[in-house]
mmCIF file of C-alpha atoms in Angstrom:
data_model
loop_
_atom_site.group_PDB
_atom_site.id
_atom_site.type_symbol
_atom_site.label_atom_id
_atom_site.label_comp_id
_atom_site.label_asym_id
_atom_site.label_seq_id
_atom_site.Cartn_x
_atom_site.Cartn_y
_atom_site.Cartn_z
ATOM 1 C CA MET M 1 -69.052 12.435 75.520
ATOM 2 C CA THR M 2 -66.761 14.703 77.410
ATOM 3 C CA ALA M 3 -63.185 15.726 77.782
ATOM 4 C CA SER M 4 -63.188 14.583 81.396
ATOM 5 C CA THR M 5 -65.539 13.283 84.073
ATOM 6 C CA THR M 6 -64.986 13.879 87.640
ATOM 7 C CA ILE M 7 -66.764 12.320 90.585
ATOM 8 C CA ASN M 8 -65.742 13.655 93.975
ATOM 9 C CA LYS M 9 -66.900 14.677 97.479
ATOM 10 C CA GLY M 10 -67.713 11.083 98.455
ATOM 11 C CA ASP M 11 -69.181 10.212 95.118
ATOM 12 C CA ARG M 12 -71.999 12.898 95.635
ATOM 13 C CA LEU M 13 -70.831 15.260 92.798
ATOM 14 C CA LEU M 14 -70.483 14.301 89.107
ATOM 15 C CA HIS M 15 -68.941 17.046 86.852
ATOM 16 C CA GLN M 16 -68.486 16.382 83.200
ATOM 17 C CA ASN M 17 -66.622 18.805 80.832
ATOM 18 C CA VAL M 18 -68.175 18.978 77.344
ATOM 19 C CA LEU M 19 -65.909 19.712 74.493
ATOM 20 C CA GLY M 20 -67.108 22.525 72.195
ATOM 21 C CA SER M 21 -65.546 24.047 69.188
ATOM 22 C CA ARG M 22 -61.971 23.704 70.274
ATOM 23 C CA ARG M 23 -61.612 20.283 68.550
ATOM 24 C CA PHE M 24 -58.525 19.244 66.580
ATOM 25 C CA SER M 25 -60.686 18.902 63.427
ATOM 26 C CA ASN M 26 -61.872 22.455 63.654
ATOM 27 C CA TYR M 27 -58.295 23.735 64.039
ATOM 28 C CA CYS M 28 -57.355 21.817 61.011
ATOM 29 C CA TRP M 29 -60.209 23.159 58.813
ATOM 30 C CA ALA M 30 -59.661 26.682 59.923
ATOM 31 C CA THR M 31 -56.028 26.472 59.068
ATOM 32 C CA ILE M 32 -56.688 24.873 55.693
ATOM 33 C CA VAL M 33 -59.205 27.532 54.781
ATOM 34 C CA THR M 34 -57.086 30.351 55.893
ATOM 35 C CA LEU M 35 -54.113 29.172 53.852
ATOM 36 C CA GLY M 36 -56.169 28.430 50.677
ATOM 37 C CA ALA M 37 -58.080 31.682 50.767
ATOM 38 C CA SER M 38 -54.954 33.713 51.425
ATOM 39 C CA GLY M 39 -53.379 32.017 48.327
ATOM 40 C CA PHE M 40 -56.453 32.984 46.244
ATOM 41 C CA LEU M 41 -56.456 36.567 47.486
ATOM 42 C CA LEU M 42 -52.764 37.024 46.879
ATOM 43 C CA ALA M 43 -53.113 35.513 43.367
ATOM 44 C CA GLY M 44 -55.895 37.993 42.528
ATOM 45 C CA ILE M 45 -53.825 40.959 43.932
ATOM 46 C CA SER M 46 -50.692 39.735 42.024
ATOM 47 C CA SER M 47 -52.629 39.644 38.774
ATOM 48 C CA TYR M 48 -53.780 43.178 39.404
ATOM 49 C CA LEU M 49 -50.439 44.665 40.518
ATOM 50 C CA LYS M 50 -48.305 42.497 38.102
ATOM 51 C CA VAL M 51 -45.988 41.721 41.031
ATOM 52 C CA ASN M 52 -45.571 38.051 42.126
ATOM 53 C CA LEU M 53 -46.700 37.890 45.818
ATOM 54 C CA LEU M 54 -46.706 34.066 45.944
ATOM 55 C CA ILE M 55 -43.930 31.630 46.500
ATOM 56 C CA VAL M 56 -45.195 28.558 44.587
ATOM 57 C CA SER M 57 -46.441 30.051 41.327
ATOM 58 C CA ASP M 58 -46.535 33.163 39.147
ATOM 59 C CA PRO M 59 -50.025 34.591 38.996
ATOM 60 C CA THR M 60 -48.784 37.750 37.173
ATOM 61 C CA GLN M 61 -49.497 35.997 33.932
ATOM 62 C CA LEU M 62 -53.289 35.993 34.685
ATOM 63 C CA VAL M 63 -55.573 38.532 33.072
ATOM 64 C CA PHE M 64 -57.042 40.535 35.963
ATOM 65 C CA VAL M 65 -60.583 40.650 34.409
ATOM 66 C CA PRO M 66 -62.050 38.079 34.817
ATOM 67 C CA GLN M 67 -59.521 35.541 36.170
ATOM 68 C CA GLY M 68 -57.730 37.733 38.802
ATOM 69 C CA LEU M 69 -60.932 39.346 39.979
ATOM 70 C CA VAL M 70 -62.760 36.067 40.479
ATOM 71 C CA MET M 71 -59.604 34.660 42.432
ATOM 72 C CA GLY M 72 -59.694 37.769 44.585
ATOM 73 C CA LEU M 73 -63.422 37.314 45.313
ATOM 74 C CA TYR M 74 -62.893 33.659 46.141
ATOM 75 C CA GLY M 75 -60.009 34.596 48.525
ATOM 76 C CA THR M 76 -62.211 37.272 50.217
ATOM 77 C CA ALA M 77 -65.078 34.804 50.657
ATOM 78 C CA GLY M 78 -62.628 32.265 52.055
ATOM 79 C CA LEU M 79 -61.044 34.659 54.463
ATOM 80 C CA LEU M 80 -64.561 35.596 55.712
ATOM 81 C CA LEU M 81 -65.344 31.948 56.320
ATOM 82 C CA ALA M 82 -61.942 31.405 58.018
ATOM 83 C CA THR M 83 -62.654 34.439 60.246
ATOM 84 C CA TYR M 84 -65.934 32.752 61.285
ATOM 85 C CA LEU M 85 -64.281 29.496 62.070
ATOM 86 C CA TRP M 86 -61.487 31.097 64.111
ATOM 87 C CA LEU M 87 -64.042 33.148 66.105
ATOM 88 C CA VAL M 88 -66.101 30.114 66.772
ATOM 89 C CA ILE M 89 -62.988 28.406 68.121
ATOM 90 C CA LEU M 90 -61.927 31.397 70.133
ATOM 91 C CA LEU M 91 -65.380 31.696 71.745
ATOM 92 C CA ASP M 92 -65.557 27.870 72.342
ATOM 93 C CA VAL M 93 -69.179 27.754 71.173
ATOM 94 C CA GLY M 94 -70.822 24.550 72.520
ATOM 95 C CA GLY M 95 -68.320 24.112 75.290
ATOM 96 C CA GLY M 96 -69.337 23.826 78.892
ATOM 97 C CA TYR M 97 -70.076 21.231 81.514
ATOM 98 C CA ASN M 98 -72.828 19.024 83.080
ATOM 99 C CA GLU M 99 -72.834 19.059 86.851
ATOM 100 C CA PHE M 100 -75.000 16.660 89.029
ATOM 101 C CA ASN M 101 -74.915 17.335 92.654
ATOM 102 C CA GLN M 102 -76.586 14.904 95.000
ATOM 103 C CA GLU M 103 -75.721 16.906 98.127
ATOM 104 C CA THR M 104 -77.853 19.844 97.029
ATOM 105 C CA GLY M 105 -80.128 17.873 94.761
ATOM 106 C CA THR M 106 -79.463 20.086 91.763
ATOM 107 C CA ILE M 107 -78.469 19.627 88.112
ATOM 108 C CA LYS M 108 -76.717 22.344 86.157
ATOM 109 C CA ILE M 109 -76.111 22.151 82.415
ATOM 110 C CA PHE M 110 -73.976 24.923 81.147
ATOM 111 C CA ARG M 111 -72.893 25.730 77.487
ATOM 112 C CA TRP M 112 -71.260 28.680 75.826
ATOM 113 C CA GLY M 113 -73.268 30.133 72.800
ATOM 114 C CA PHE M 114 -72.658 32.904 70.232
ATOM 115 C CA PRO M 115 -72.206 36.436 71.508
ATOM 116 C CA GLY M 116 -75.282 38.310 72.562
ATOM 117 C CA LYS M 117 -77.720 38.269 75.351
ATOM 118 C CA ASN M 118 -77.861 34.431 75.302
ATOM 119 C CA ARG M 119 -74.094 33.796 75.344
ATOM 120 C CA ARG M 120 -74.304 31.914 78.580
ATOM 121 C CA ILE M 121 -76.728 28.970 78.265
ATOM 122 C CA GLN M 122 -77.538 27.514 81.739
ATOM 123 C CA ILE M 123 -80.310 25.013 82.690
ATOM 124 C CA ASP M 124 -80.814 24.383 86.327
ATOM 125 C CA SER M 125 -83.107 21.640 87.635
ATOM 126 C CA ARG M 126 -83.685 19.334 90.484
ATOM 127 C CA ILE M 127 -82.519 15.739 90.528
ATOM 128 C CA GLU M 128 -85.909 14.441 91.618
ATOM 129 C CA ASP M 129 -87.447 15.823 88.382
ATOM 130 C CA VAL M 130 -85.301 13.595 86.262
ATOM 131 C CA GLN M 131 -87.341 10.883 84.654
ATOM 132 C CA SER M 132 -84.610 8.973 82.762
ATOM 133 C CA VAL M 133 -81.403 9.104 80.742
ATOM 134 C CA LEU M 134 -82.155 8.657 76.952
ATOM 135 C CA VAL M 135 -79.728 7.002 74.575
ATOM 136 C CA ASP M 136 -80.498 8.245 70.911
ATOM 137 C CA VAL M 137 -78.826 6.250 68.159
ATOM 138 C CA LYS M 138 -79.503 6.850 64.503
ATOM 139 C CA GLU M 139 -77.196 5.087 61.980
ATOM 140 C CA GLY M 140 -76.982 5.865 58.197
ATOM 141 C CA LEU M 141 -75.529 8.590 56.176
ATOM 142 C CA ASN M 142 -75.711 11.172 58.947
ATOM 143 C CA PRO M 143 -75.322 9.155 62.210
ATOM 144 C CA ARG M 144 -76.431 10.497 65.486
ATOM 145 C CA ARG M 145 -75.379 9.104 68.814
ATOM 146 C CA ALA M 146 -76.251 11.296 71.766
ATOM 147 C CA LEU M 147 -77.338 11.209 75.452
ATOM 148 C CA TYR M 148 -80.313 13.232 76.594
ATOM 149 C CA LEU M 149 -81.714 13.922 80.029
ATOM 150 C CA ARG M 150 -85.554 13.575 80.333
ATOM 151 C CA ILE M 151 -86.841 16.017 82.882
ATOM 152 C CA LYS M 152 -90.579 16.436 83.841
ATOM 153 C CA GLY M 153 -92.137 19.433 82.185
ATOM 154 C CA ARG M 154 -89.223 20.191 79.834
ATOM 155 C CA ARG M 155 -87.888 19.014 76.534
ATOM 156 C CA ASP M 156 -85.082 16.474 76.423
ATOM 157 C CA ILE M 157 -81.791 18.161 77.246
ATOM 158 C CA PRO M 158 -78.766 17.013 75.183
ATOM 159 C CA LEU M 159 -75.768 16.083 77.298
ATOM 160 C CA THR M 160 -73.202 15.072 74.660
ATOM 161 C CA ARG M 161 -71.028 17.175 72.332
ATOM 162 C CA VAL M 162 -72.087 18.039 68.779
ATOM 163 C CA GLY M 163 -69.956 16.821 65.905
ATOM 164 C CA GLN M 164 -68.285 13.449 65.956
ATOM 165 C CA PRO M 165 -70.622 10.662 67.084
ATOM 166 C CA LEU M 166 -69.404 8.577 70.073
ATOM 167 C CA SER M 167 -68.822 5.044 69.838
ATOM 168 C CA LEU M 168 -71.736 2.766 70.984
ATOM 169 C CA THR M 169 -69.695 1.249 73.840
ATOM 170 C CA GLU M 170 -68.676 4.685 75.080
ATOM 171 C CA LEU M 171 -72.258 5.914 74.687
ATOM 172 C CA GLU M 172 -73.705 3.042 76.603
ATOM 173 C CA THR M 173 -71.090 3.302 79.380
ATOM 174 C CA GLU M 174 -71.601 7.006 79.843
ATOM 175 C CA GLY M 175 -75.392 6.673 79.838
ATOM 176 C CA ALA M 176 -75.325 3.641 82.293
ATOM 177 C CA ASN M 177 -72.962 5.526 84.652
ATOM 178 C CA LEU M 178 -75.138 8.655 84.631
ATOM 179 C CA ALA M 179 -78.379 6.666 85.030
ATOM 180 C CA ARG M 180 -76.807 4.784 87.991
ATOM 181 C CA PHE M 181 -75.583 7.958 89.525
ATOM 182 C CA LEU M 182 -78.939 9.668 89.329
ATOM 183 C CA GLY M 183 -80.919 6.504 90.234
ATOM 184 C CA VAL M 184 -83.113 6.603 87.113
ATOM 185 C CA SER M 185 -83.688 4.254 84.222
ATOM 186 C CA LEU M 186 -81.816 4.220 80.916
ATOM 187 C CA GLU M 187 -83.982 4.345 77.814
ATOM 188 C CA GLY M 188 -83.361 3.825 74.043
ATOM 189 C CA LEU M 189 -81.203 0.645 74.043
#
């Protein structure tokens, strides 16, 4: 669920860091898309200028219209996608933390969003308003394994990261630990 879970101050504060867009897989995909798109764009420019700008092949033999032009357009579209991926990683969209403080009786769920007026997403609530911790498991082609916090008068609040589903044992352990810490029931198993 999280990069790290910290319980301190006499077991009265539970702080969970949530991994956002700064995952290894996102770095890999952004790098692959950047390299591929750069190759396509350089191939398109090479076919127009009739100067080889690539190390691995000779695109000067391509006819600019339509082959070089299409490769240049693919490269441009790929670089726009790569720019988006790198910005999402840089801004750490989806990253944040869950904090449960029994001393003050408060819950704070914080996530980073996209730039704008709602960049900082923060949900504050009281521990006594928590009804339960919900474990949501959906198997199949697009599996979903997530923890939700059920609070009176609100929609279910997701606590786990988006992306790779957690293993069932990790999900059950995290859910049971959180339900025990908050003194509520664990639902959905």
